[in-house]
PDB file of N, CA and C in Angstrom:
ATOM      1  N   UNK A  28      74.699 113.318 100.913  1.00 97.00           N
ATOM      2  CA  UNK A  28      74.360 111.986 100.477  1.00 97.00           C
ATOM      3  C   UNK A  28      72.859 111.819 100.642  1.00 97.00           C
ATOM      4  N   UNK A  29      72.240 111.089  99.739  1.00 97.00           N
ATOM      5  CA  UNK A  29      70.797 110.885  99.779  1.00 97.00           C
ATOM      6  C   UNK A  29      70.445 109.778 100.766  1.00 97.00           C
ATOM      7  N   UNK A  30      69.160 109.646 101.028  1.00 97.00           N
ATOM      8  CA  UNK A  30      68.697 108.566 101.900  1.00 97.00           C
ATOM      9  C   UNK A  30      69.066 107.216 101.286  1.00 97.00           C
ATOM     10  N   UNK A  31      68.931 107.105  99.995  1.00 97.00           N
ATOM     11  CA  UNK A  31      69.270 105.861  99.308  1.00 97.00           C
ATOM     12  C   UNK A  31      70.766 105.566  99.404  1.00 97.00           C
ATOM     13  N   UNK A  32      71.592 106.601  99.257  1.00 98.00           N
ATOM     14  CA  UNK A  32      73.045 106.433  99.391  1.00 98.00           C
ATOM     15  C   UNK A  32      73.403 105.948 100.790  1.00 98.00           C
ATOM     16  N   UNK A  33      72.808 106.580 101.803  1.00 98.00           N
ATOM     17  CA  UNK A  33      73.098 106.206 103.181  1.00 98.00           C
ATOM     18  C   UNK A  33      72.600 104.801 103.482  1.00 98.00           C
ATOM     19  N   UNK A  34      71.458 104.447 102.938  1.00 97.00           N
ATOM     20  CA  UNK A  34      70.914 103.099 103.109  1.00 97.00           C
ATOM     21  C   UNK A  34      71.890 102.056 102.558  1.00 97.00           C
ATOM     22  N   UNK A  35      72.418 102.304 101.383  1.00 98.00           N
ATOM     23  CA  UNK A  35      73.379 101.380 100.774  1.00 98.00           C
ATOM     24  C   UNK A  35      74.676 101.331 101.586  1.00 98.00           C
ATOM     25  N   UNK A  36      75.129 102.486 102.062  1.00 97.00           N
ATOM     26  CA  UNK A  36      76.373 102.576 102.833  1.00 97.00           C
ATOM     27  C   UNK A  36      76.270 101.797 104.146  1.00 97.00           C
ATOM     28  N   UNK A  37      75.131 101.937 104.834  1.00 96.00           N
ATOM     29  CA  UNK A  37      74.949 101.260 106.122  1.00 96.00           C
ATOM     30  C   UNK A  37      74.368  99.855 105.977  1.00 96.00           C
ATOM     31  N   UNK A  38      73.964  99.499 104.765  1.00 97.00           N
ATOM     32  CA  UNK A  38      73.352  98.206 104.460  1.00 97.00           C
ATOM     33  C   UNK A  38      72.120  97.987 105.350  1.00 97.00           C
ATOM     34  N   UNK A  39      71.225  98.975 105.313  1.00 97.00           N
ATOM     35  CA  UNK A  39      69.955  98.908 106.033  1.00 97.00           C
ATOM     36  C   UNK A  39      68.861  99.414 105.109  1.00 97.00           C
ATOM     37  N   UNK A  40      67.613  99.037 105.372  1.00 98.00           N
ATOM     38  CA  UNK A  40      66.518  99.516 104.517  1.00 98.00           C
ATOM     39  C   UNK A  40      66.304 101.031 104.634  1.00 98.00           C
ATOM     40  N   UNK A  41      65.842 101.628 103.567  1.00 97.00           N
ATOM     41  CA  UNK A  41      65.516 103.055 103.556  1.00 97.00           C
ATOM     42  C   UNK A  41      64.469 103.348 104.629  1.00 97.00           C
ATOM     43  N   UNK A  42      63.517 102.436 104.797  1.00 97.00           N
ATOM     44  CA  UNK A  42      62.455 102.632 105.789  1.00 97.00           C
ATOM     45  C   UNK A  42      63.021 102.784 107.197  1.00 97.00           C
ATOM     46  N   UNK A  43      64.113 102.099 107.492  1.00 97.00           N
ATOM     47  CA  UNK A  43      64.746 102.221 108.802  1.00 97.00           C
ATOM     48  C   UNK A  43      65.271 103.635 109.016  1.00 97.00           C
ATOM     49  N   UNK A  44      65.854 104.227 108.008  1.00 96.00           N
ATOM     50  CA  UNK A  44      66.354 105.595 108.115  1.00 96.00           C
ATOM     51  C   UNK A  44      65.212 106.571 108.363  1.00 96.00           C
ATOM     52  N   UNK A  45      64.102 106.394 107.668  1.00 94.00           N
ATOM     53  CA  UNK A  45      62.947 107.268 107.892  1.00 94.00           C
ATOM     54  C   UNK A  45      62.381 107.078 109.302  1.00 94.00           C
ATOM     55  N   UNK A  46      62.358 105.843 109.771  1.00 96.00           N
ATOM     56  CA  UNK A  46      61.863 105.569 111.122  1.00 96.00           C
ATOM     57  C   UNK A  46      62.775 106.218 112.155  1.00 96.00           C
ATOM     58  N   UNK A  47      64.085 106.045 111.994  1.00 96.00           N
ATOM     59  CA  UNK A  47      65.042 106.670 112.914  1.00 96.00           C
ATOM     60  C   UNK A  47      64.850 108.176 112.922  1.00 96.00           C
ATOM     61  N   UNK A  48      64.603 108.762 111.758  1.00 93.00           N
ATOM     62  CA  UNK A  48      64.429 110.212 111.677  1.00 93.00           C
ATOM     63  C   UNK A  48      63.209 110.655 112.479  1.00 93.00           C
ATOM     64  N   UNK A  49      62.115 109.931 112.378  1.00 93.00           N
ATOM     65  CA  UNK A  49      60.910 110.302 113.125  1.00 93.00           C
ATOM     66  C   UNK A  49      61.098 110.093 114.628  1.00 93.00           C
ATOM     67  N   UNK A  50      61.948 109.150 115.008  1.00 96.00           N
ATOM     68  CA  UNK A  50      62.211 108.882 116.422  1.00 96.00           C
ATOM     69  C   UNK A  50      63.329 109.751 116.989  1.00 96.00           C
ATOM     70  N   UNK A  51      64.001 110.516 116.132  1.00 92.00           N
ATOM     71  CA  UNK A  51      65.108 111.355 116.582  1.00 92.00           C
ATOM     72  C   UNK A  51      66.390 110.572 116.788  1.00 92.00           C
ATOM     73  N   UNK A  52      66.487 109.422 116.169  1.00 93.00           N
ATOM     74  CA  UNK A  52      67.685 108.590 116.239  1.00 93.00           C
ATOM     75  C   UNK A  52      68.412 108.666 114.897  1.00 93.00           C
ATOM     76  N   UNK A  53      69.531 107.996 114.810  1.00 93.00           N
ATOM     77  CA  UNK A  53      70.259 107.962 113.547  1.00 93.00           C
ATOM     78  C   UNK A  53      71.052 109.230 113.308  1.00 93.00           C
ATOM     79  N   UNK A  54      71.764 109.256 112.199  1.00 95.00           N
ATOM     80  CA  UNK A  54      72.584 110.434 111.877  1.00 95.00           C
ATOM     81  C   UNK A  54      71.700 111.650 111.589  1.00 95.00           C
ATOM     82  N   UNK A  55      72.225 112.801 111.893  1.00 93.00           N
ATOM     83  CA  UNK A  55      71.493 114.046 111.681  1.00 93.00           C
ATOM     84  C   UNK A  55      71.450 114.375 110.193  1.00 93.00           C
ATOM     85  N   UNK A  56      70.262 114.620 109.703  1.00 93.00           N
ATOM     86  CA  UNK A  56      70.096 114.975 108.296  1.00 93.00           C
ATOM     87  C   UNK A  56      69.509 116.362 108.162  1.00 93.00           C
ATOM     88  N   UNK A  57      69.531 116.879 106.955  1.00 94.00           N
ATOM     89  CA  UNK A  57      68.936 118.180 106.697  1.00 94.00           C
ATOM     90  C   UNK A  57      67.913 118.031 105.578  1.00 94.00           C
ATOM     91  N   UNK A  58      66.885 118.843 105.650  1.00 95.00           N
ATOM     92  CA  UNK A  58      65.856 118.827 104.619  1.00 95.00           C
ATOM     93  C   UNK A  58      66.141 119.957 103.641  1.00 95.00           C
ATOM     94  N   UNK A  59      66.180 119.585 102.375  1.00 95.00           N
ATOM     95  CA  UNK A  59      66.339 120.560 101.300  1.00 95.00           C
ATOM     96  C   UNK A  59      65.112 120.392 100.406  1.00 95.00           C
ATOM     97  N   UNK A  60      64.180 121.315 100.550  1.00 96.00           N
ATOM     98  CA  UNK A  60      62.912 121.174  99.834  1.00 96.00           C
ATOM     99  C   UNK A  60      62.180 119.961 100.374  1.00 96.00           C
ATOM    100  N   UNK A  61      61.869 119.030  99.510  1.00 95.00           N
ATOM    101  CA  UNK A  61      61.187 117.803  99.930  1.00 95.00           C
ATOM    102  C   UNK A  61      62.159 116.656 100.183  1.00 95.00           C
ATOM    103  N   UNK A  62      63.446 116.919 100.056  1.00 95.00           N
ATOM    104  CA  UNK A  62      64.446 115.864 100.139  1.00 95.00           C
ATOM    105  C   UNK A  62      65.254 115.943 101.430  1.00 95.00           C
ATOM    106  N   UNK A  63      65.697 114.790 101.903  1.00 95.00           N
ATOM    107  CA  UNK A  63      66.566 114.718 103.075  1.00 95.00           C
ATOM    108  C   UNK A  63      67.966 114.380 102.588  1.00 95.00           C
ATOM    109  N   UNK A  64      68.944 115.100 103.100  1.00 97.00           N
ATOM    110  CA  UNK A  64      70.340 114.854 102.750  1.00 97.00           C
ATOM    111  C   UNK A  64      71.158 114.705 104.022  1.00 97.00           C
ATOM    112  N   UNK A  65      72.223 113.932 103.921  1.00 97.00           N
ATOM    113  CA  UNK A  65      73.111 113.687 105.051  1.00 97.00           C
ATOM    114  C   UNK A  65      74.526 114.093 104.677  1.00 97.00           C
ATOM    115  N   UNK A  66      75.190 114.823 105.569  1.00 96.00           N
ATOM    116  CA  UNK A  66      76.600 115.145 105.381  1.00 96.00           C
ATOM    117  C   UNK A  66      77.416 113.930 105.805  1.00 96.00           C
ATOM    118  N   UNK A  67      78.420 113.600 105.009  1.00 96.00           N
ATOM    119  CA  UNK A  67      79.265 112.456 105.352  1.00 96.00           C
ATOM    120  C   UNK A  67      79.901 112.625 106.735  1.00 96.00           C
ATOM    121  N   UNK A  68      80.289 113.847 107.070  1.00 96.00           N
ATOM    122  CA  UNK A  68      80.910 114.093 108.375  1.00 96.00           C
ATOM    123  C   UNK A  68      79.933 113.801 109.519  1.00 96.00           C
ATOM    124  N   UNK A  69      78.654 114.120 109.330  1.00 95.00           N
ATOM    125  CA  UNK A  69      77.639 113.828 110.354  1.00 95.00           C
ATOM    126  C   UNK A  69      77.446 112.318 110.504  1.00 95.00           C
ATOM    127  N   UNK A  70      77.452 111.618 109.383  1.00 96.00           N
ATOM    128  CA  UNK A  70      77.306 110.160 109.420  1.00 96.00           C
ATOM    129  C   UNK A  70      78.495 109.538 110.133  1.00 96.00           C
ATOM    130  N   UNK A  71      79.703 109.994 109.795  1.00 96.00           N
ATOM    131  CA  UNK A  71      80.906 109.460 110.436  1.00 96.00           C
ATOM    132  C   UNK A  71      80.908 109.742 111.937  1.00 96.00           C
ATOM    133  N   UNK A  72      80.491 110.936 112.337  1.00 95.00           N
ATOM    134  CA  UNK A  72      80.430 111.289 113.758  1.00 95.00           C
ATOM    135  C   UNK A  72      79.411 110.416 114.482  1.00 95.00           C
ATOM    136  N   UNK A  73      78.274 110.169 113.858  1.00 95.00           N
ATOM    137  CA  UNK A  73      77.238 109.321 114.452  1.00 95.00           C
ATOM    138  C   UNK A  73      77.742 107.882 114.612  1.00 95.00           C
ATOM    139  N   UNK A  74      78.428 107.379 113.589  1.00 94.00           N
ATOM    140  CA  UNK A  74      78.984 106.027 113.673  1.00 94.00           C
ATOM    141  C   UNK A  74      80.044 105.933 114.765  1.00 94.00           C
ATOM    142  N   UNK A  75      80.888 106.943 114.878  1.00 94.00           N
ATOM    143  CA  UNK A  75      81.931 106.952 115.912  1.00 94.00           C
ATOM    144  C   UNK A  75      81.298 106.976 117.301  1.00 94.00           C
ATOM    145  N   UNK A  76      80.250 107.766 117.488  1.00 92.00           N
ATOM    146  CA  UNK A  76      79.575 107.835 118.785  1.00 92.00           C
ATOM    147  C   UNK A  76      78.935 106.505 119.138  1.00 92.00           C
ATOM    148  N   UNK A  77      78.372 105.830 118.157  1.00 89.00           N
ATOM    149  CA  UNK A  77      77.760 104.516 118.411  1.00 89.00           C
ATOM    150  C   UNK A  77      78.831 103.487 118.756  1.00 89.00           C
ATOM    151  N   UNK A  78      79.984 103.575 118.104  1.00 88.00           N
ATOM    152  CA  UNK A  78      81.077 102.635 118.384  1.00 88.00           C
ATOM    153  C   UNK A  78      81.592 102.835 119.802  1.00 88.00           C
ATOM    154  N   UNK A  79      81.664 104.079 120.243  1.00 81.00           N
ATOM    155  CA  UNK A  79      82.121 104.366 121.611  1.00 81.00           C
ATOM    156  C   UNK A  79      81.097 103.883 122.629  1.00 81.00           C
ATOM    157  N   UNK A  80      79.815 104.009 122.309  1.00 77.00           N
ATOM    158  CA  UNK A  80      78.761 103.586 123.233  1.00 77.00           C
ATOM    159  C   UNK A  80      78.758 102.069 123.401  1.00 77.00           C
ATOM    160  N   UNK A  81      79.112 101.345 122.358  1.00 76.00           N
ATOM    161  CA  UNK A  81      79.131  99.883 122.403  1.00 76.00           C
ATOM    162  C   UNK A  81      80.380  99.376 123.114  1.00 76.00           C
ATOM    163  N   UNK A  82      81.481 100.069 122.942  1.00 68.00           N
ATOM    164  CA  UNK A  82      82.759  99.617 123.504  1.00 68.00           C
ATOM    165  C   UNK A  82      82.820  99.708 124.997  1.00 68.00           C
TER     166      UNK A  82
END
């Protein structure tokens, strides 16, 4: 999934995803050439971990 796809899915600005990436936060992404992509499974795992941390 692209940064734009993930932004729409999480309902957050694209800039927030880039900021999280530079801070080492957020879901783990991979760089393919000049592009960043996210695996849906990584996003789901990150969301599950955040839900457990809040609970």
